[in-house]
Amino acid sequence: MTEHINKQFDQDLEAIRSRMLQMGGLVESQIRDAIAAFLDAAPERAARVIAGDTKVNDLELQIDNELGQIIVRRQPAASDLRLILAASKIVTDLERIGDEAAKIARMAKDEQAPAGNHHRIVPLHHISEVAIGMLRKSLDAFARLDAAAAARVAAEDVAIDEEFRSIIRQLITFMMEDPRTITASLQVVWVAKAFERIGDHAKNIAEYVIYIVKGRDVRHIPLAELEKEALGR
Amino acid sequence: MTEHINKQFDQDLEAIRSRMLQMGGLVESQIRDAIAAFLDAAPERAARVIAGDTKVNDLELQIDNELGQIIVRRQPAASDLRLILAASKIVTDLERIGDEAAKIARMAKDEQAPAGNHHRIVPLHHISEVAIGMLRKSLDAFARLDAAAAARVAAEDVAIDEEFRSIIRQLITFMMEDPRTITASLQVVWVAKAFERIGDHAKNIAEYVIYIVKGRDVRHIPLAELEKEALGR
């Protein structure tokens, strides 16, 4: 009987996990489309991203709802509950990454956005790739419940923050050289900021993965300790 | 026997609620100290805020832990579980408001911060009061489980976003008039952005309150509908 319940519980979790990875894939494609729309000044593509955010939001509500149902139906023990509660937090971070994609898309629809103005927007390519890479790796770590991989994602957040600061320094130089470009440069600032935020959310997801695997909450411990926690034991 | 369990459950919830309000009060004072440190260029006060963030983080972990224990011990029904899961999400938003306070405090320690440069930093007073007001009202709505009050907080987010855009427009004018002030002006941009974020988190908290009270997830519905949901039924 207990084995039977366990099997049902495992099936529930497997269903949730694949749904979360589906949501993660959707969010990733939202980010890709948003930055492409911004860089190519493609307002229709941007409009599709904005419309697509509803789908992301719906998935958040559905998955949260299913997580609640699992708790009521299966009355999980503490260790399983840990996974369910962390999954619910991960879903919120995914939804907020979706919000950042929608924000970038809204800026892509702005006529003052500096498309084609290459020297200013080139660094956005790179920071977007770093952010998307962090998201993908955090979801892979979740799929495989791999704490060591999750710790590597969390460590990457330092690099994306440095990248963000470097973009801002460059933009300040451009703005000082030609103050007429200040408004357009600030658009680039907001897009860069959105990617820095996406990096933060990917880091949060990675920390929840470590929590699920190791059972210790690592949300607020220093990076070096976090890596030890994830690798050692 | 059932009544006995219910009573224990109510006591558990009451303990959690007062702990969350304590955390909310701490976060509010962190914001107040951070903006005061920025406006008065008071690095020691800023350092205290940065140190105090550990306390906020600890409260998040403790409350989440207690919420998990309540679920395992009491095996709540769906409606009670809704409250517990929403409480856990609220705590995460509170912690992230704490992060914004710490960010403002770090900027207050930056020597390039434009203290005393009154025409630029004056609008920060107002946006900080709006953001703190939203946080306080969202927590009041949570304490009294008042969906109508929560809906009013969510509606205020539109006002803080407009305030933020107005500050940015003003700063652009200053930067164009005197490009040497660009770096210092960007510091003000980041502080304004932090308050805009705090408004977002307060709105999230308010939406979770409506969800707890009304049972319908209002995280992604339009504002007009949200007010109807909270007031009517």
Coordinates of C-alpha atoms in Angstrom, one line a residue:
Chain A
M1 CA 0.0 0.0 0.0
T2 CA 2.7 2.4 1.0
E3 CA 4.6 1.4 -2.1
H4 CA 1.6 2.1 -4.2
I5 CA 1.2 5.6 -2.7
N6 CA 4.9 6.2 -3.3
K7 CA 4.6 5.2 -6.9
Q8 CA 1.6 7.6 -7.4
F9 CA 3.6 10.3 -5.7
D10 CA 6.6 9.7 -8.0
Q11 CA 4.3 9.9 -11.0
D12 CA 2.8 13.2 -9.8
L13 CA 6.3 14.6 -9.3
E14 CA 7.4 13.4 -12.7
A15 CA 4.4 15.1 -14.3
I16 CA 5.2 18.4 -12.4
R17 CA 8.8 18.2 -13.4
S18 CA 8.1 17.8 -17.1
R19 CA 5.6 20.6 -16.9
M20 CA 8.2 22.9 -15.2
L21 CA 10.8 22.1 -17.9
Q22 CA 8.1 22.9 -20.5
M23 CA 7.6 26.3 -18.8
G24 CA 11.4 26.8 -18.6
G25 CA 11.6 26.1 -22.4
L26 CA 8.8 28.6 -23.1
V27 CA 10.5 31.2 -20.9
E28 CA 13.8 30.7 -22.7
S29 CA 12.2 31.2 -26.1
Q30 CA 10.4 34.3 -24.8
I31 CA 13.8 35.8 -23.9
R32 CA 15.4 34.8 -27.2
D33 CA 12.5 36.4 -29.2
A34 CA 12.5 39.5 -27.0
I35 CA 16.2 40.3 -27.5
A36 CA 16.0 39.5 -31.2
A37 CA 13.0 41.8 -31.5
F38 CA 15.0 44.5 -29.7
L39 CA 18.2 44.1 -31.7
D40 CA 16.4 43.9 -35.1
A41 CA 13.7 46.5 -34.2
A42 CA 11.0 44.0 -35.1
P43 CA 7.8 45.3 -33.4
E44 CA 5.7 42.3 -34.6
R45 CA 8.0 39.8 -33.0
A46 CA 7.9 41.9 -29.9
A47 CA 4.1 41.9 -29.9
R48 CA 4.2 38.1 -30.1
V49 CA 6.4 38.0 -27.0
I50 CA 4.0 40.3 -25.1
A51 CA 1.1 38.1 -26.1
G52 CA 3.0 35.0 -25.1
D53 CA 3.5 36.1 -21.5
T54 CA -0.1 35.1 -20.8
K55 CA 0.9 31.5 -21.5
V56 CA 3.8 31.8 -19.0
N57 CA 1.5 33.2 -16.4
D58 CA -1.1 30.5 -16.9
L59 CA 1.6 27.8 -16.5
E60 CA 2.7 29.4 -13.2
L61 CA -0.9 29.2 -11.8
Q62 CA -1.5 25.7 -13.1
I63 CA 1.7 24.3 -11.7
D64 CA 1.2 25.9 -8.3
N65 CA -2.3 24.5 -8.3
E66 CA -1.0 21.0 -9.1
L67 CA 1.6 21.3 -6.4
G68 CA -1.1 22.2 -3.8
Q69 CA -3.2 19.2 -5.0
I70 CA -0.2 16.8 -4.5
I71 CA 0.3 18.0 -1.0
V72 CA -3.4 17.5 -0.1
R73 CA -3.6 14.1 -1.8
R74 CA -0.3 12.6 -0.8
Q75 CA 0.5 14.3 2.5
P76 CA 4.2 14.0 1.8
A77 CA 6.9 13.6 4.4
A78 CA 9.2 16.5 5.2
S79 CA 11.9 15.6 2.6
D80 CA 9.3 15.3 -0.2
L81 CA 7.6 18.4 0.9
R82 CA 10.9 20.3 0.6
L83 CA 10.9 19.4 -3.1
I84 CA 7.4 20.6 -3.6
L85 CA 7.8 23.9 -1.8
A86 CA 11.1 24.6 -3.6
A87 CA 9.4 23.7 -6.9
S88 CA 6.7 26.4 -6.2
K89 CA 9.4 29.0 -5.6
I90 CA 11.2 28.0 -8.8
V91 CA 8.0 28.5 -10.8
T92 CA 7.7 32.0 -9.4
D93 CA 11.2 32.8 -10.5
L94 CA 10.5 31.4 -14.0
E95 CA 7.4 33.6 -14.2
R96 CA 9.4 36.7 -13.2
I97 CA 12.0 35.8 -15.9
G98 CA 9.0 35.8 -18.3
D99 CA 8.1 39.3 -17.0
E100 CA 11.6 40.5 -17.9
A101 CA 11.3 39.1 -21.4
A102 CA 8.0 41.0 -21.8
K103 CA 9.6 44.2 -20.6
I104 CA 12.4 43.8 -23.2
A105 CA 9.7 43.2 -25.8
R106 CA 7.9 46.4 -24.8
M107 CA 11.1 48.4 -25.2
A108 CA 11.6 46.8 -28.6
K109 CA 8.3 48.3 -29.6
D110 CA 9.5 51.8 -28.5
E111 CA 10.4 53.9 -31.4
Q112 CA 13.2 55.5 -29.5
A113 CA 15.0 52.2 -29.2
P114 CA 18.4 52.4 -30.7
A115 CA 18.2 49.6 -33.3
G116 CA 21.1 49.3 -35.8
N117 CA 23.1 51.7 -33.6
H118 CA 25.7 48.9 -33.4
H119 CA 28.4 50.2 -31.1
R120 CA 25.8 50.7 -28.4
I121 CA 23.8 47.5 -28.6
V122 CA 26.5 44.9 -29.5
P123 CA 27.3 44.0 -25.8
L124 CA 23.6 43.1 -25.3
H125 CA 24.2 40.0 -27.5
H126 CA 26.8 38.7 -25.1
I127 CA 25.0 39.4 -21.8
S128 CA 21.8 37.8 -23.2
E129 CA 23.7 34.7 -24.1
V130 CA 25.2 34.5 -20.6
A131 CA 21.7 35.0 -19.0
I132 CA 20.0 32.4 -21.2
G133 CA 22.9 30.0 -20.6
M134 CA 22.4 30.4 -16.8
L135 CA 18.7 29.8 -17.1
R136 CA 19.2 26.6 -19.2
K137 CA 21.9 25.3 -16.8
S138 CA 19.8 26.0 -13.7
L139 CA 16.9 24.0 -15.3
D140 CA 19.2 21.2 -16.3
A141 CA 20.4 21.0 -12.8
F142 CA 16.8 20.9 -11.6
A143 CA 16.0 18.1 -14.1
R144 CA 18.9 16.0 -13.0
L145 CA 18.8 17.2 -9.3
D146 CA 22.5 17.9 -9.7
A147 CA 23.7 20.1 -6.8
A148 CA 27.3 20.5 -8.2
A149 CA 25.9 21.9 -11.5
A150 CA 23.6 24.2 -9.6
A151 CA 26.5 25.6 -7.6
R152 CA 28.3 26.4 -10.9
V153 CA 25.3 28.4 -12.1
A154 CA 25.1 30.3 -8.9
A155 CA 28.8 31.2 -9.3
E156 CA 28.2 32.6 -12.8
D157 CA 26.0 35.3 -11.3
V158 CA 29.2 37.2 -10.3
A159 CA 30.3 37.2 -14.0
I160 CA 26.9 38.5 -15.3
D161 CA 27.0 41.3 -12.7
E162 CA 30.4 42.3 -13.8
E163 CA 29.3 42.2 -17.5
F164 CA 26.4 44.5 -16.6
R165 CA 28.7 47.0 -14.9
S166 CA 31.0 47.0 -17.9
I167 CA 28.0 47.7 -20.3
I168 CA 27.0 50.6 -18.1
R169 CA 30.5 52.1 -18.1
Q170 CA 30.6 51.9 -21.9
L171 CA 27.2 53.5 -22.2
I172 CA 28.3 56.4 -19.8
T173 CA 31.2 57.0 -22.2
F174 CA 28.8 57.2 -25.2
M175 CA 26.4 59.4 -23.4
M176 CA 29.1 61.9 -22.3
E177 CA 30.5 62.0 -25.9
D178 CA 27.1 62.7 -27.4
P179 CA 24.4 63.8 -24.9
R180 CA 21.7 63.6 -27.6
T181 CA 22.0 59.8 -27.3
I182 CA 21.1 59.8 -23.6
T183 CA 17.5 58.7 -24.0
A184 CA 18.4 56.0 -26.5
S185 CA 21.3 54.8 -24.3
L186 CA 19.0 54.5 -21.3
Q187 CA 16.9 52.0 -23.3
V188 CA 20.0 49.9 -23.6
V189 CA 20.5 50.3 -19.9
W190 CA 17.0 48.9 -19.2
V191 CA 17.6 45.9 -21.4
A192 CA 21.0 45.2 -19.8
K193 CA 19.3 45.5 -16.4
A194 CA 16.6 43.0 -17.4
F195 CA 19.4 40.4 -18.2
E196 CA 21.1 41.1 -15.0
R197 CA 17.8 40.3 -13.3
I198 CA 17.4 37.1 -15.3
G199 CA 20.8 36.1 -14.0
D200 CA 19.5 36.7 -10.4
H201 CA 16.5 34.6 -11.0
A202 CA 18.6 31.8 -12.5
K203 CA 20.8 31.9 -9.4
N204 CA 17.7 31.7 -7.2
I205 CA 16.6 28.6 -9.1
A206 CA 20.0 27.0 -8.8
E207 CA 20.0 27.6 -5.0
Y208 CA 16.6 26.0 -4.7
V209 CA 18.0 22.9 -6.5
I210 CA 20.8 22.7 -4.0
Y211 CA 18.3 23.0 -1.2
I212 CA 16.2 20.1 -2.7
V213 CA 19.3 17.9 -3.0
K214 CA 21.2 18.7 0.1
G215 CA 18.4 19.7 2.4
R216 CA 20.3 22.7 3.6
D217 CA 19.0 26.1 2.7
V218 CA 21.8 27.9 0.9
R219 CA 19.9 30.9 -0.2
H220 CA 22.0 33.3 1.7
I221 CA 25.4 31.7 2.3
P222 CA 28.6 33.0 0.7
L223 CA 29.6 31.6 -2.7
A224 CA 32.6 29.6 -1.5
E225 CA 30.7 27.9 1.2
L226 CA 27.9 27.2 -1.3
E227 CA 30.2 25.4 -3.6
K228 CA 31.6 23.3 -0.7
E229 CA 28.0 22.5 0.3
A230 CA 27.1 21.4 -3.2
L231 CA 30.2 19.3 -3.9
G232 CA 31.2 17.9 -0.6
R233 CA 29.2 16.4 2.3
Chain B
M1 CA -10.3 15.9 18.7
T2 CA -10.8 17.7 15.4
E3 CA -11.5 20.8 17.3
H4 CA -8.3 20.4 19.3
I5 CA -6.3 20.0 16.1
N6 CA -8.0 23.1 14.6
K7 CA -7.1 25.1 17.6
Q8 CA -3.5 24.1 17.4
F9 CA -3.5 24.8 13.7
D10 CA -4.9 28.3 14.4
Q11 CA -2.2 28.9 17.0
D12 CA 0.5 27.8 14.5
L13 CA -0.9 30.2 11.9
E14 CA -1.2 33.1 14.4
A15 CA 2.5 32.6 15.4
I16 CA 3.5 32.6 11.7
R17 CA 1.4 35.7 11.0
S18 CA 3.0 37.7 13.8
R19 CA 6.5 36.5 12.7
M20 CA 5.7 37.7 9.2
L21 CA 4.6 41.1 10.4
Q22 CA 7.8 41.3 12.5
M23 CA 9.7 40.6 9.3
G24 CA 7.7 43.2 7.4
G25 CA 8.5 45.8 10.1
L26 CA 12.2 45.0 9.9
V27 CA 12.1 45.3 6.1
E28 CA 10.3 48.6 6.3
S29 CA 12.9 50.0 8.7
Q30 CA 15.7 48.7 6.4
I31 CA 14.2 50.7 3.5
R32 CA 13.9 53.8 5.7
D33 CA 17.4 53.6 6.9
A34 CA 18.8 52.9 3.4
I35 CA 17.2 55.9 1.8
A36 CA 18.1 58.2 4.7
A37 CA 21.7 57.0 4.4
F38 CA 21.6 57.7 0.7
L39 CA 20.1 61.2 1.0
D40 CA 22.3 62.2 3.9
A41 CA 25.5 60.5 2.6
A42 CA 25.8 58.6 5.8
P43 CA 28.0 55.6 5.2
E44 CA 27.8 54.2 8.7
R45 CA 24.1 54.1 8.6
A46 CA 24.4 52.4 5.2
A47 CA 26.7 49.8 6.7
R48 CA 24.2 49.0 9.4
V49 CA 21.5 48.3 6.7
I50 CA 23.9 46.0 4.8
A51 CA 24.6 44.1 8.1
G52 CA 20.9 44.0 8.9
D53 CA 20.1 42.2 5.7
T54 CA 21.3 38.9 7.3
K55 CA 18.5 39.2 9.9
V56 CA 16.0 39.6 7.1
N57 CA 17.4 36.5 5.3
D58 CA 17.3 34.5 8.5
L59 CA 13.7 35.3 9.1
E60 CA 12.8 34.2 5.5
L61 CA 14.5 30.8 6.1
Q62 CA 12.9 30.4 9.6
I63 CA 9.4 31.2 8.5
D64 CA 9.6 29.0 5.4
N65 CA 10.8 26.2 7.7
E66 CA 8.0 26.7 10.1
L67 CA 5.5 26.7 7.2
G68 CA 6.8 23.4 6.1
Q69 CA 6.5 22.0 9.6
I70 CA 2.9 23.1 9.9
I71 CA 2.1 21.2 6.7
V72 CA 3.7 18.0 7.8
R73 CA 2.2 18.2 11.4
R74 CA -1.3 19.4 10.6
Q75 CA -1.9 18.1 7.1
P76 CA -4.1 21.0 6.3
A77 CA -7.1 20.9 3.9
A78 CA -7.0 22.7 0.6
S79 CA -8.2 26.1 1.8
D80 CA -5.7 26.2 4.7
L81 CA -3.0 25.0 2.5
R82 CA -3.7 27.9 0.2
L83 CA -2.9 30.3 3.0
I84 CA 0.3 28.5 3.9
L85 CA 1.6 28.4 0.3
A86 CA 0.7 32.1 -0.2
A87 CA 2.5 33.0 3.0
S88 CA 5.6 31.3 1.7
K89 CA 5.5 33.4 -1.5
I90 CA 4.9 36.6 0.5
V91 CA 8.0 35.9 2.6
T92 CA 10.1 35.6 -0.5
D93 CA 8.8 39.0 -1.7
L94 CA 9.6 40.5 1.7
E95 CA 13.1 39.1 1.5
R96 CA 13.6 40.6 -2.0
I97 CA 12.4 44.0 -0.7
G98 CA 15.1 43.6 1.9
D99 CA 17.6 43.0 -1.0
E100 CA 16.6 46.3 -2.6
A101 CA 17.1 48.1 0.7
A102 CA 20.6 46.6 0.9
K103 CA 21.3 47.7 -2.7
I104 CA 20.3 51.3 -1.9
A105 CA 22.6 51.1 1.1
R106 CA 25.5 49.9 -1.0
M107 CA 24.9 52.9 -3.3
A108 CA 24.9 55.2 -0.3
K109 CA 28.4 54.0 0.5
D110 CA 29.6 54.9 -3.0
E111 CA 31.6 58.1 -3.0
Q112 CA 30.1 59.1 -6.4
A113 CA 26.6 59.2 -4.9
P114 CA 25.2 62.7 -5.4
A115 CA 24.4 63.7 -1.8
G116 CA 23.3 67.3 -1.1
N117 CA 22.8 67.7 -4.9
H118 CA 19.2 68.6 -4.1
H119 CA 17.5 69.2 -7.4
R120 CA 18.4 65.7 -8.4
I121 CA 17.6 63.7 -5.3
V122 CA 14.5 65.5 -4.1
P123 CA 12.1 63.3 -6.0
L124 CA 13.5 60.2 -4.2
H125 CA 11.9 61.4 -1.0
H126 CA 8.5 61.1 -2.6
I127 CA 8.9 57.8 -4.4
S128 CA 10.4 56.2 -1.2
E129 CA 7.3 57.3 0.8
V130 CA 5.0 55.8 -1.8
A131 CA 6.9 52.5 -1.9
I132 CA 7.0 52.3 1.9
G133 CA 3.3 53.1 2.1
M134 CA 2.5 50.3 -0.4
L135 CA 4.5 47.8 1.6
R136 CA 2.8 48.8 4.9
K137 CA -0.7 48.7 3.4
S138 CA 0.0 45.3 1.8
L139 CA 1.1 44.0 5.2
D140 CA -1.9 45.5 6.9
A141 CA -4.2 43.9 4.3
F142 CA -2.4 40.6 5.1
A143 CA -2.8 41.0 8.9
R144 CA -6.5 41.7 8.5
L145 CA -7.0 39.4 5.5
D146 CA -8.7 42.4 3.8
A147 CA -9.0 41.8 0.1
A148 CA -10.5 45.3 -0.7
A149 CA -7.5 47.0 0.9
A150 CA -5.2 44.7 -1.0
A151 CA -6.8 45.6 -4.3
R152 CA -6.2 49.3 -3.5
V153 CA -2.5 48.6 -3.0
A154 CA -2.2 46.7 -6.3
A155 CA -3.8 49.7 -8.0
E156 CA -1.2 52.0 -6.5
D157 CA 1.5 50.2 -8.5
V158 CA 0.4 52.2 -11.6
A159 CA 1.1 55.4 -9.8
I160 CA 4.6 54.4 -8.6
D161 CA 5.5 53.3 -12.2
E162 CA 4.4 56.7 -13.4
E163 CA 6.4 58.4 -10.7
F164 CA 9.5 56.4 -11.7
R165 CA 9.1 57.4 -15.3
S166 CA 8.8 61.1 -14.3
I167 CA 12.0 60.9 -12.3
I168 CA 13.8 59.4 -15.3
R169 CA 12.6 62.1 -17.6
Q170 CA 13.8 64.8 -15.1
L171 CA 17.2 63.1 -14.8
I172 CA 17.6 62.9 -18.6
T173 CA 17.1 66.7 -18.7
F174 CA 19.8 67.2 -16.0
M175 CA 22.2 64.8 -17.8
M176 CA 21.7 66.5 -21.1
E177 CA 22.3 70.0 -19.6
D178 CA 25.5 68.9 -17.9
P179 CA 27.0 65.6 -19.1
R180 CA 29.5 65.6 -16.3
T181 CA 26.7 64.6 -14.0
I182 CA 25.8 61.5 -15.9
T183 CA 27.6 59.1 -13.5
A184 CA 26.0 60.6 -10.5
S185 CA 22.6 60.8 -12.1
L186 CA 22.7 57.1 -12.9
Q187 CA 23.1 56.4 -9.1
V188 CA 19.8 58.2 -8.6
V189 CA 18.4 56.1 -11.5
W190 CA 19.3 52.9 -9.6
V191 CA 17.8 54.1 -6.4
A192 CA 14.6 55.1 -8.1
K193 CA 14.5 51.7 -9.8
A194 CA 14.9 50.0 -6.5
F195 CA 11.8 51.8 -5.2
E196 CA 9.9 50.9 -8.4
R197 CA 10.8 47.2 -7.6
I198 CA 9.7 47.5 -4.0
G199 CA 6.3 48.7 -5.4
D200 CA 6.2 45.6 -7.6
H201 CA 6.9 43.3 -4.6
A202 CA 4.2 45.1 -2.5
K203 CA 1.8 44.5 -5.3
N204 CA 2.7 40.8 -5.4
I205 CA 2.0 40.6 -1.7
A206 CA -1.3 42.3 -2.1
E207 CA -2.3 39.9 -4.8
Y208 CA -1.4 36.9 -2.6
V209 CA -3.7 38.4 0.1
I210 CA -6.6 38.5 -2.4
Y211 CA -5.8 34.9 -3.3
I212 CA -5.9 33.8 0.3
V213 CA -9.2 35.6 0.9
K214 CA -11.1 35.0 -2.3
G215 CA -9.5 31.7 -3.4
R216 CA -9.1 32.9 -6.9
D217 CA -5.6 33.5 -8.2
V218 CA -5.5 37.1 -9.3
R219 CA -1.8 37.3 -10.0
H220 CA -2.2 38.0 -13.7
I221 CA -5.6 39.5 -14.2
P222 CA -6.2 43.1 -15.3
L223 CA -6.5 45.7 -12.6
A224 CA -10.2 46.6 -13.1
E225 CA -11.2 42.9 -12.9
L226 CA -9.0 42.5 -9.8
E227 CA -10.8 45.3 -8.0
K228 CA -14.1 43.7 -8.8
E229 CA -12.9 40.4 -7.6
A230 CA -11.7 41.9 -4.3
L231 CA -14.8 43.9 -3.6
G232 CA -17.6 42.0 -5.0
R233 CA -17.9 38.3 -5.5

